[in-house]
Coordinates of C-alpha atoms in Angstrom, one line a residue:
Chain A
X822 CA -38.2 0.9 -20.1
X823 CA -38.6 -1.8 -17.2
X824 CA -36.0 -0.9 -14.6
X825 CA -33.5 -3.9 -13.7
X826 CA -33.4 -5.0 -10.5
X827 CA -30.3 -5.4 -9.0
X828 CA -29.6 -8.0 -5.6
X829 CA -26.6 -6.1 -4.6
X830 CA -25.6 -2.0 -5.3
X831 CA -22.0 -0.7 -4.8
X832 CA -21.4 2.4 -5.0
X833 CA -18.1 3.3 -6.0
X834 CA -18.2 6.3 -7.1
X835 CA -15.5 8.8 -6.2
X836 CA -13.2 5.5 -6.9
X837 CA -11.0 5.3 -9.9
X838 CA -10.0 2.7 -11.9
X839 CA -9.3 0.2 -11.1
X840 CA -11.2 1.0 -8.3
X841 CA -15.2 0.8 -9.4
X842 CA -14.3 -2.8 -11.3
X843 CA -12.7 -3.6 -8.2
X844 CA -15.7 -3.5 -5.8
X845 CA -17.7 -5.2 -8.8
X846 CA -15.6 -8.0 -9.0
X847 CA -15.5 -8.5 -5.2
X848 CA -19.6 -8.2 -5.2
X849 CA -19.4 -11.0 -7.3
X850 CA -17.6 -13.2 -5.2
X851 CA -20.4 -12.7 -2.4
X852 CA -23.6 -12.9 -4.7
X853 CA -25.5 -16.1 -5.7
X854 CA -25.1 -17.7 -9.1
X855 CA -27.9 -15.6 -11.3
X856 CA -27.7 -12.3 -9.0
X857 CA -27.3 -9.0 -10.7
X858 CA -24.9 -7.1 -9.0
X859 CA -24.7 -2.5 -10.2
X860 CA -21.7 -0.7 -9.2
X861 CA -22.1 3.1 -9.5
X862 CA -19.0 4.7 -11.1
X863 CA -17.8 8.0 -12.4
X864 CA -15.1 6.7 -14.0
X865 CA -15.5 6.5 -18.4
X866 CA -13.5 3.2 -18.2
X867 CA -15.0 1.4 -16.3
X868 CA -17.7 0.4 -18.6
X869 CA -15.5 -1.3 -21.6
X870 CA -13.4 -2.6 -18.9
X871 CA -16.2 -4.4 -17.5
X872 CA -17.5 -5.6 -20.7
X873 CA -13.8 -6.9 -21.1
X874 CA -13.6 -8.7 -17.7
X875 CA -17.4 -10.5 -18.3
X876 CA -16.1 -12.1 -21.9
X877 CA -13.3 -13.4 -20.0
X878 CA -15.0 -14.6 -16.9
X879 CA -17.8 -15.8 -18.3
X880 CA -20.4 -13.3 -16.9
X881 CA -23.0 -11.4 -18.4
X882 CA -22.6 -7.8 -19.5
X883 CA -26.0 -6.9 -18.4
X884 CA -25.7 -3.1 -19.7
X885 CA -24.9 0.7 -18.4
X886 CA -27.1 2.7 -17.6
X887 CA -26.7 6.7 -17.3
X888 CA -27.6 8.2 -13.9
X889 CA -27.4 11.5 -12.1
X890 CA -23.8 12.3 -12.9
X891 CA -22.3 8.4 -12.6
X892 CA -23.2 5.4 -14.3
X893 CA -25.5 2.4 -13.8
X894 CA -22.9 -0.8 -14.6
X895 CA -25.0 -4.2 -14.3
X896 CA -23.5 -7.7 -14.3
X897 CA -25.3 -11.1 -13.8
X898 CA -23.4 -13.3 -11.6
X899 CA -23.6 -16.6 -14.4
X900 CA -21.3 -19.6 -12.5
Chain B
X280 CA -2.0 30.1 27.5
X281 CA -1.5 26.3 27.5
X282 CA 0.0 24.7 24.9
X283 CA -2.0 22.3 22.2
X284 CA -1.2 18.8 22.8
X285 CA -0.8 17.1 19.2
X286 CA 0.0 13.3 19.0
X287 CA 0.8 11.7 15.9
X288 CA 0.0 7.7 16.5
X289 CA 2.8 6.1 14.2
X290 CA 6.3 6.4 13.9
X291 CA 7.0 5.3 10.3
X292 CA 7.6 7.7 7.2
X293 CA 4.2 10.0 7.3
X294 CA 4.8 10.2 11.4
X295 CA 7.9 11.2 11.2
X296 CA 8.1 13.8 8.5
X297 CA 5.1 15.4 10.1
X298 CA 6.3 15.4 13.7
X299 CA 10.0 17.1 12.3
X300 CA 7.9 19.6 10.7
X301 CA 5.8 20.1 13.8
X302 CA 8.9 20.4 16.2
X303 CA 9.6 24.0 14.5
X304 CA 6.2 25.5 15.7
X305 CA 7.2 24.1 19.7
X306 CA 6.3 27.4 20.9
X307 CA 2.0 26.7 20.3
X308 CA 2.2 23.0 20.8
X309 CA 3.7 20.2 22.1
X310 CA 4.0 17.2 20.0
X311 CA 4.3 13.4 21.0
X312 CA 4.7 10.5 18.8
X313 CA 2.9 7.3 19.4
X314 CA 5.1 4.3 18.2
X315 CA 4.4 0.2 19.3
X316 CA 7.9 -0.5 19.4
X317 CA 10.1 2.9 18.9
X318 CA 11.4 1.3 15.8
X319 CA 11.2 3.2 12.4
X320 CA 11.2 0.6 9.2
X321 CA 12.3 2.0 6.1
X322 CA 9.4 -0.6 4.5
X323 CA 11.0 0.2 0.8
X324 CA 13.7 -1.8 1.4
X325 CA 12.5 -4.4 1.7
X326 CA 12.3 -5.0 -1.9
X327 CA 16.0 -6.4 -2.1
X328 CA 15.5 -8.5 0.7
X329 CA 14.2 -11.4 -1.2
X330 CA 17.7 -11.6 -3.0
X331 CA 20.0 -11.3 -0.5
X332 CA 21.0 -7.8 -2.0
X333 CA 19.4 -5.7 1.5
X334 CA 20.2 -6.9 4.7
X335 CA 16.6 -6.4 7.0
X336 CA 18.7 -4.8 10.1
X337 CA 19.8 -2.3 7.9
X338 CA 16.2 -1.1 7.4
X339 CA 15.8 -0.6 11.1
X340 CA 16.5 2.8 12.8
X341 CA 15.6 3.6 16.2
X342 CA 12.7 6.3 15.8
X343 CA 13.9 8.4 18.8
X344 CA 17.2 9.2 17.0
X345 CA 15.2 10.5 14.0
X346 CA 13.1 12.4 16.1
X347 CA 13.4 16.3 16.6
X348 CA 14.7 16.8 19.8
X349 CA 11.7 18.6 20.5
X350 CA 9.3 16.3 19.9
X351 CA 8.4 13.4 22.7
X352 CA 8.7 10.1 21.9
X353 CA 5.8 7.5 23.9
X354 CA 6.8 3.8 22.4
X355 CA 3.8 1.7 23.5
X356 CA 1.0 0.0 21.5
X357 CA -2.2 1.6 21.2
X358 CA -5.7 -0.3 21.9
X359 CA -8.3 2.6 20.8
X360 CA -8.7 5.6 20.0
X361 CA -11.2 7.4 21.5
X362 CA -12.6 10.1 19.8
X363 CA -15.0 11.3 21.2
X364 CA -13.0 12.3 25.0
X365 CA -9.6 12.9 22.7
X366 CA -7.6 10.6 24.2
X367 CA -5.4 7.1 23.1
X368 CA -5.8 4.1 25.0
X369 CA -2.6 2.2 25.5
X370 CA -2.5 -1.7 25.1
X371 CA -1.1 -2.1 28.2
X372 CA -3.0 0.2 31.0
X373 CA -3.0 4.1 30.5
X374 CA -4.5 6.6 28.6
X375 CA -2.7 10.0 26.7
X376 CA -4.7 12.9 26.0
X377 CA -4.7 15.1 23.3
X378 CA -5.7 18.4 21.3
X379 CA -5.1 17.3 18.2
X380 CA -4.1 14.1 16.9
X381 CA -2.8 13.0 13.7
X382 CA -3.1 9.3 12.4
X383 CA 0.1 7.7 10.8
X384 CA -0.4 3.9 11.4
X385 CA 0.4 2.6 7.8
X386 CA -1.4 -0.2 6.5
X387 CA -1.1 -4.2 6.8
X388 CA -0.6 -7.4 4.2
X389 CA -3.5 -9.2 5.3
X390 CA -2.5 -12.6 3.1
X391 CA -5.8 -14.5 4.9
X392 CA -8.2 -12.6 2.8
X393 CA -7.7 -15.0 0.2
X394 CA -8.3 -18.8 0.9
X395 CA -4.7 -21.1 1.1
X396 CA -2.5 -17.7 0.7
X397 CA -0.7 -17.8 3.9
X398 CA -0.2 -21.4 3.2
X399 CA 1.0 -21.3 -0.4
X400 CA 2.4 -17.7 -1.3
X401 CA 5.3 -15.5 -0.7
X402 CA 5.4 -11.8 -0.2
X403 CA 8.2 -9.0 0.8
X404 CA 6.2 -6.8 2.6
X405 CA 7.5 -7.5 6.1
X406 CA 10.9 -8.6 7.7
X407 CA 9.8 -11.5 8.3
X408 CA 8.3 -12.7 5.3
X409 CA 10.6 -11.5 3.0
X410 CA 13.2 -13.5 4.7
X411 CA 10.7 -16.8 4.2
X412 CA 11.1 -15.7 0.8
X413 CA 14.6 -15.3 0.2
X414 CA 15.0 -18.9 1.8
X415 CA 12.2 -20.1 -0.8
X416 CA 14.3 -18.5 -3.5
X417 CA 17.5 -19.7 -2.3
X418 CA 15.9 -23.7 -2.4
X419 CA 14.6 -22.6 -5.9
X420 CA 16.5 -24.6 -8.8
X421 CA 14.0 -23.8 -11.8
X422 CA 10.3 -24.5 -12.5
X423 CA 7.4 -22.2 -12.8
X424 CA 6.9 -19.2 -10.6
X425 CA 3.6 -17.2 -10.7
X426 CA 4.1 -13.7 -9.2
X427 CA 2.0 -10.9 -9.0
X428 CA -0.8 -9.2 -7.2
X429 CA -3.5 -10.9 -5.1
X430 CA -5.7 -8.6 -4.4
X431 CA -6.3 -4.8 -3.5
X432 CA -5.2 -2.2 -2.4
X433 CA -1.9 -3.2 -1.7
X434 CA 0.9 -0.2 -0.5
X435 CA 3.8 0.7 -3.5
X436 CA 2.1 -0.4 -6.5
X437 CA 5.1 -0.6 -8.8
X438 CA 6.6 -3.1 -6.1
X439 CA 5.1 -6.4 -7.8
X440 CA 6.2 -5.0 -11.2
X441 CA 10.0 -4.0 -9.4
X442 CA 10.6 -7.3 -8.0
X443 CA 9.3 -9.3 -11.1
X444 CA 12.2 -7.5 -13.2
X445 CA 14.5 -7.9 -10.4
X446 CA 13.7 -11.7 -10.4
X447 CA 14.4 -12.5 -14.2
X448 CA 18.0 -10.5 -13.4
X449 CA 19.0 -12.7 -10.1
X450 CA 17.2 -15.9 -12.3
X451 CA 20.1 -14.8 -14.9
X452 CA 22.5 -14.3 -12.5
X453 CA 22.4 -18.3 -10.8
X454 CA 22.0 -19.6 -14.3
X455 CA 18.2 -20.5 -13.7
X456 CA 16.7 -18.1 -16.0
X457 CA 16.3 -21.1 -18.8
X458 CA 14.9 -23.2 -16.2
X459 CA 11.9 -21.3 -15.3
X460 CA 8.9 -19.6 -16.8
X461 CA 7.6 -16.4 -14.7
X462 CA 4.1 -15.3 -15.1
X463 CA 2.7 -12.5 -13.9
X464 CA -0.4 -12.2 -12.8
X465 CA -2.8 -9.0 -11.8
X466 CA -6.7 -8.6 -11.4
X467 CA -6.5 -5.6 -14.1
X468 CA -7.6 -5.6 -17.9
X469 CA -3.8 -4.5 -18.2
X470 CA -0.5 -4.8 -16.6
X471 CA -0.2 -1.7 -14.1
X472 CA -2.6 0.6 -12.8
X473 CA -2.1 3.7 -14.6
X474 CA -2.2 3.6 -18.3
X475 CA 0.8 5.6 -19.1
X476 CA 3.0 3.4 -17.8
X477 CA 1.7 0.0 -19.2
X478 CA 3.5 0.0 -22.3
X479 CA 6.7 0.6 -20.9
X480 CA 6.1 -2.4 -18.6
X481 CA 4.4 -4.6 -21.4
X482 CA 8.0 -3.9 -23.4
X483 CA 10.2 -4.9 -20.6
X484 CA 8.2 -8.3 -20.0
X485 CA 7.9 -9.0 -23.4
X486 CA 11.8 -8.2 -24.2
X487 CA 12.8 -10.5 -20.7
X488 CA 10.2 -13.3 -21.9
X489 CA 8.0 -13.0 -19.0
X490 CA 4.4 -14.1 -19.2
X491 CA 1.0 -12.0 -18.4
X492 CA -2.1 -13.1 -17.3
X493 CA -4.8 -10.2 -16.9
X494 CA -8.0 -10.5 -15.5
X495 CA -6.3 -12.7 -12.8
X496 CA -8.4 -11.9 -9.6
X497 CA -7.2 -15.0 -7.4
X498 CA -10.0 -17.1 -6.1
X499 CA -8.0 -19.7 -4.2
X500 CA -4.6 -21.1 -3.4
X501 CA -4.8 -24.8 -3.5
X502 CA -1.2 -25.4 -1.9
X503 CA -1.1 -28.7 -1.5
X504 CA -1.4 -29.5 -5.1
X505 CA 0.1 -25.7 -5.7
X506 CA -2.0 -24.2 -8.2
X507 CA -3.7 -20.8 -7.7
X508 CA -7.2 -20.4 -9.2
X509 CA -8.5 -17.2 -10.4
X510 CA -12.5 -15.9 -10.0
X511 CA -12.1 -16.1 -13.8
X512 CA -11.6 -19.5 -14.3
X513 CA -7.7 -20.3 -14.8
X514 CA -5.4 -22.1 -12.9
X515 CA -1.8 -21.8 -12.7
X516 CA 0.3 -24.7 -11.5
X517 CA 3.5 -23.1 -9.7
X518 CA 6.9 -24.4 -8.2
X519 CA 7.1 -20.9 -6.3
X520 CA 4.1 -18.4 -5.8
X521 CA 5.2 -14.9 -5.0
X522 CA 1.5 -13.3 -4.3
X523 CA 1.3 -9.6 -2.9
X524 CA -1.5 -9.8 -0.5
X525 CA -4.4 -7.4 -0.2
X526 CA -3.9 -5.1 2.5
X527 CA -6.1 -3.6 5.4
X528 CA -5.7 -0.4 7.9
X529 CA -3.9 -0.8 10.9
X530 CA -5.7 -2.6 13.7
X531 CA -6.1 0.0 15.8
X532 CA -8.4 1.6 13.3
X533 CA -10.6 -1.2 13.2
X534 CA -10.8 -1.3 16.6
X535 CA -11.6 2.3 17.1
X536 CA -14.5 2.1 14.6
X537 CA -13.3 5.1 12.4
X538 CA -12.2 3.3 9.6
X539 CA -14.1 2.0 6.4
X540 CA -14.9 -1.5 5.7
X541 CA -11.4 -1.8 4.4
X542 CA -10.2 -0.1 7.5
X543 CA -8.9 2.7 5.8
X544 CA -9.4 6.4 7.3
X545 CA -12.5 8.7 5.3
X546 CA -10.1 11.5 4.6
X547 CA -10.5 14.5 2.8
X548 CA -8.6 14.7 0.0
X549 CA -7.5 18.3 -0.1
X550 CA -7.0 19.2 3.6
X551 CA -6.4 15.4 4.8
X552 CA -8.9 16.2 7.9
X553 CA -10.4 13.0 9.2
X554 CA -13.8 13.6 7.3
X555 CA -16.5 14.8 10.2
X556 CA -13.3 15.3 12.7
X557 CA -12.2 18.7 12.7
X558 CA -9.3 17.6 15.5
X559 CA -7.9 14.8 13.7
X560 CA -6.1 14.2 10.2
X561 CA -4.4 11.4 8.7
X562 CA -1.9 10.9 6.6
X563 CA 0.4 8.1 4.4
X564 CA -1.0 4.5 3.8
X565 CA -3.9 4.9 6.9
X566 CA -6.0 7.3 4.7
X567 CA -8.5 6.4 1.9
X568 CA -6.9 8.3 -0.7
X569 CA -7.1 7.8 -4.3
X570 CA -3.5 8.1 -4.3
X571 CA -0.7 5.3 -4.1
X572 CA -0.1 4.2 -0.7
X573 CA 3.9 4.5 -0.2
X574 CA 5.7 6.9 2.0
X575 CA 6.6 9.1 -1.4
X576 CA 3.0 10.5 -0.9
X577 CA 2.9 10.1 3.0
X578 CA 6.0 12.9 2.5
X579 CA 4.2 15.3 0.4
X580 CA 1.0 15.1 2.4
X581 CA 3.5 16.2 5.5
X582 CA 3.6 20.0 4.9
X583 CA -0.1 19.8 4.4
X584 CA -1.3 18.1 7.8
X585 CA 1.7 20.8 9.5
X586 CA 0.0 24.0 7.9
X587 CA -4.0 23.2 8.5
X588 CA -3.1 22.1 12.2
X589 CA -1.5 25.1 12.7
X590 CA -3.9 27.0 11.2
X591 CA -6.9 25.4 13.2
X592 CA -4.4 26.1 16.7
X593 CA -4.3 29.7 15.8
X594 CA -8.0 30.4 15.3
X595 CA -7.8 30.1 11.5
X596 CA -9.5 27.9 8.6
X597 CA -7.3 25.0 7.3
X598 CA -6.6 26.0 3.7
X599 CA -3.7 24.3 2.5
X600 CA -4.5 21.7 0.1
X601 CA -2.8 18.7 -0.9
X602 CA -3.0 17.8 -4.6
X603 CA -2.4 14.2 -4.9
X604 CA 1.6 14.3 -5.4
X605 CA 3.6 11.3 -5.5
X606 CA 6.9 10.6 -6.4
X607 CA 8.8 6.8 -6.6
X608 CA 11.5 5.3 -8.6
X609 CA 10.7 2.4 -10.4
X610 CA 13.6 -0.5 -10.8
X611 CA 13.3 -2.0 -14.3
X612 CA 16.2 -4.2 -14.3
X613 CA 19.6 -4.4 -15.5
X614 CA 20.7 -2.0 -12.6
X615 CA 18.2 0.2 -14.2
X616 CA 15.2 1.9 -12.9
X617 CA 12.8 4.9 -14.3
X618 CA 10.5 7.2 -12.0
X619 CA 7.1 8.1 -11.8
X620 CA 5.7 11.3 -11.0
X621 CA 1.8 12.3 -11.0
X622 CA -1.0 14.1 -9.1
X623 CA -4.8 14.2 -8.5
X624 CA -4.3 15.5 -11.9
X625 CA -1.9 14.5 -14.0
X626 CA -0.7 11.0 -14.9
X627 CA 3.0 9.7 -14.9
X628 CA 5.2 9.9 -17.9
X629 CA 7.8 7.5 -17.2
X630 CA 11.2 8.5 -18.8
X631 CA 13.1 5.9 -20.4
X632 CA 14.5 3.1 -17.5
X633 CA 18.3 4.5 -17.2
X634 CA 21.2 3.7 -14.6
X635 CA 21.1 6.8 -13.3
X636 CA 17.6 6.7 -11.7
X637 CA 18.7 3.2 -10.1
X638 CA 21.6 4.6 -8.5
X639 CA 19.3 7.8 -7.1
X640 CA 17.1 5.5 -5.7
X641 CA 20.0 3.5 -4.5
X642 CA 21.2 6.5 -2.7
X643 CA 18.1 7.1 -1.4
X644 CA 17.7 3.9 0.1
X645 CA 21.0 4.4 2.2
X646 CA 20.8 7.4 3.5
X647 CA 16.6 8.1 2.9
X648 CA 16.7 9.7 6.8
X649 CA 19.0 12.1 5.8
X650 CA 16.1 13.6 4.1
X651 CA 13.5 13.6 7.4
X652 CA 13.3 17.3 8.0
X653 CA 15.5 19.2 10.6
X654 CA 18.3 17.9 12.7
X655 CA 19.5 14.4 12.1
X656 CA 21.9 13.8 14.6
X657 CA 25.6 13.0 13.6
X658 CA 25.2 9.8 15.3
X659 CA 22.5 8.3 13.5
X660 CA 24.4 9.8 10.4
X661 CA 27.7 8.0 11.0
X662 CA 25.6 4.9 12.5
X663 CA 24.0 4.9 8.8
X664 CA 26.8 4.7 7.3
X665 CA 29.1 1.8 9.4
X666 CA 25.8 -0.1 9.1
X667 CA 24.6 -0.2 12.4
X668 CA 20.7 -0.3 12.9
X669 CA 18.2 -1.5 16.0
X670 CA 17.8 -5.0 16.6
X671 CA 14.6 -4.7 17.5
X672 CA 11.9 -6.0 14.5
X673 CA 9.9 -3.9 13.2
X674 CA 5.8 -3.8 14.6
X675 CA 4.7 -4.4 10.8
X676 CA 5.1 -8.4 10.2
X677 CA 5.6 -9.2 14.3
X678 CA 4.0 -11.2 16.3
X679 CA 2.4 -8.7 18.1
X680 CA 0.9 -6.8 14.8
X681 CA -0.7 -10.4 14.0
X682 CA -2.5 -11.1 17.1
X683 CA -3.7 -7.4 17.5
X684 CA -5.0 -7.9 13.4
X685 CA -6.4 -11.8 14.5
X686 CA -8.6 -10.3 17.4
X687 CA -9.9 -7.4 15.1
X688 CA -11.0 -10.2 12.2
X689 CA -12.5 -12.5 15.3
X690 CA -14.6 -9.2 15.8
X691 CA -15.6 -8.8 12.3

């Protein structure tokens, strides 16, 4: 599998909700229009409730991604 | 042998507790609280402010008369902290040594994180602009309010969700209730943080007809055309916009390099030690807990900071272990509140909103320094009750607070 390449890694994990969508949500705000930005969480929710917050903001759900005991969540920054 | 000097830099709820609990153990150390004006702010109160219900003076007490009388009282704002000589610098000249010190400065509305906020929103957070608001509310005479919360973290998370219910009752009360349309808005997927309490929330709004918009992570406040924008893509248009601000760690932490990018102390969770700082702890709103910040948690960390810094005095390893306990009454309206209680562990499981939990937490608002440990004197009891406070304001909200937290942002 080709490993996406993110422009901007938070790592949140230790956080919890709403804590890891959080610091994704504020990436956002400092990343370029197309950017991927990966927040690293331990937290189960966060996943769905980032899938959630992309259909309503109009960003892409890029995927998640399991890692070494926390997850890989990917958004594309799309407006 | 000498004894430890142990200073505890801030006077409000966490400072306090822990310096009463300190004063019993006088024969090891000698304990001095660090305060920038000597005046203790019971912050909760603030809540009622908005509605005439509280009056701010009433919320003042002079710290010294809470105070053990064996603990030291120094009221003077500090510049630094140095940690690696142990010592505080004092804003104005001076320096104070210490052993040990324990860090209680509480946490700030910082309303210019997000663009045209200042301008455009209310908060209650501090004396002063809960009393804007109050004036805002009295000139109110129906339209649409948005209320909710702007950012995070923010101290007392059910306060947003309390003074929305409190609004629709006082809206009832002045007849303006038909005239207005609330919404609330928060950045979550739901309406509260912690999932076992959404649903009663979701009820009560639903029941009292007020709106919710999730997902709302404000972007901007356009103020003159007074509309508030969210990251997501919405706009609200609003007659009144009642907007808790994110928050930030006291300037001094900033200043003193020792906080995180939010200025929040790295704190360990278990025996609140300043992570990589055997010396120091911190406790209440300063630390970067994954716990509510409110003085409900800043009082069940208390016993915890006391027992590992005597410990470390006497030679021993700091064992005691604080497991995320918090404790708050929630106001639901109707001169009804509920309360929430959870840990580390376990989540809340709000009981059904009731009178009697209002009037608990109504009693506990009057006479809250009753419960500081050891020693009130009678004076500050009977003061307490004829209503007499400080007339001093607060350092949380006052001028002096905002220029200290201006040149820190300058610096950022």
């Amino acid at each position: 599998m080709t490993e996406i390449k993110a422009d901007k890694v938070v790592d949140a994990r230790g956080a919890q909700c709403p804590g890891p969508l959080v610091e994704l949500i504020r990436a956002i705000k400092e990343v370029p229009v197309d950017a991927i930005v990966e927040v690293w969480t331990q937290e189960p929710r966060t996943k769905e409730d980032t899938k959630a917050w992309c259909q309503r903001s109009g960003h892409e759900f890029v995927g998640a991604f399991p890692a070494d005991g926390y997850e890989r969540v990917l958004v594309r920054k799309k407006r | 042998m000498a004894k430890a000097k142990v200073l505890v830099l801030g006077g409000g709820v966490g400072g306090t507790f822990v310096a009463n609990k300190l004063a019993k153990h006088t024969d090891i150390i000698e304990v001095t609280v660090v305060d920038a004006t000597g005046v203790h702010h019971y912050q909760p109160g603030l809540l009622y402010v908005p509605f005439g219900w509280e009056q701010p003076e009433r919320l003042r007490h002079d710290e010294r008369k809470l105070l053990h009388p064996a603990v030291q009282l120094v009221s003077a704002p500090v510049r630094m902290i140095d940690v690696e000589r142990r010592q505080l610098f004092l804003l104005n000249d001076g320096t104070l040594p210490y052993d040990y010190l324990i860090i209680a400065t509480g946490s700030c509305p910082v309303p210019e994180e997000v663009e045209g906020l200042a301008e455009g929103g209310h908060h209650f957070y501090t004396e002063p602009a809960a009393l804007k608001l109050k004036e805002a509310l009295n000139n109110f005479q129906g339209g649409r309010i948005v209320v909710g919360i702007g950012g995070f973290p923010y101290k007392c998370p059910p306060a947003p969700i309390e003074f929305t219910l409190l609004l629709d009752d006082w809206l009832r009360q002045r007849g303006l209730r038909s005239k207005t349309e609330i919404t609330f808005v928060t950045p979550l997927p739901q309406v509260f943080t912690i999932p076992t309490v959404v649903p009663m929330i979701e009820e009560l709004f639903a029941r009292k007809g007020i709106r919710v918009e999730t997902f709302f992570n404000t972007e901007f406040v356009d103020f003159q055309k007074q509309r508030v924008v969210s990251l997501e893509g919405t706009e609200l248009d609003y007659e009144l916009l009642v907007l808790i601000p994110p928050h930030r760690g006291a300037p001094v932490i900033d200043a003193s390099g020792i906080g995180d990018k939010g200025g929040w102390i790295p704190t360990d969770k278990f025996t609140l030690q300043v992570k990589g700082h055997e010396r120091l702890f911190a406790i209440g709103d300063a630390t970067d807990l994954p716990v509510s910040k409110s003085g409900a948690a800043a009082h069940f960390e208390a016993p915890i900071v006391v027992k590992n810094l005597i410990n470390l005095v006497n030679g021993k390893e700091p064992d005691a272990k604080y497991n995320g306990d918090v404790m708050c009454f929630v106001e639901t309206g109707e001169g009804k509140a509920t309360v929430l209680r959870f840990n580390y562990e376990r989540p809340p499981q709000p009981p059904k909103p009731s009178a009697w939990y209002h009037w608990l937490k109504a009693i506990m608002n009057r006479l809250y320094p009753v419960a500081l440990p050891r020693n009130i004197a009678p004076d500050v009891f009977i003061a307490m009750l004829q209503g007499k406070f400080s007339k001093v304001s607060p350092f949380c909200g006052s001028e002096l607070m905002e220029k200290l937290k201006q040149d820190v942002m300058k610096t950022r």
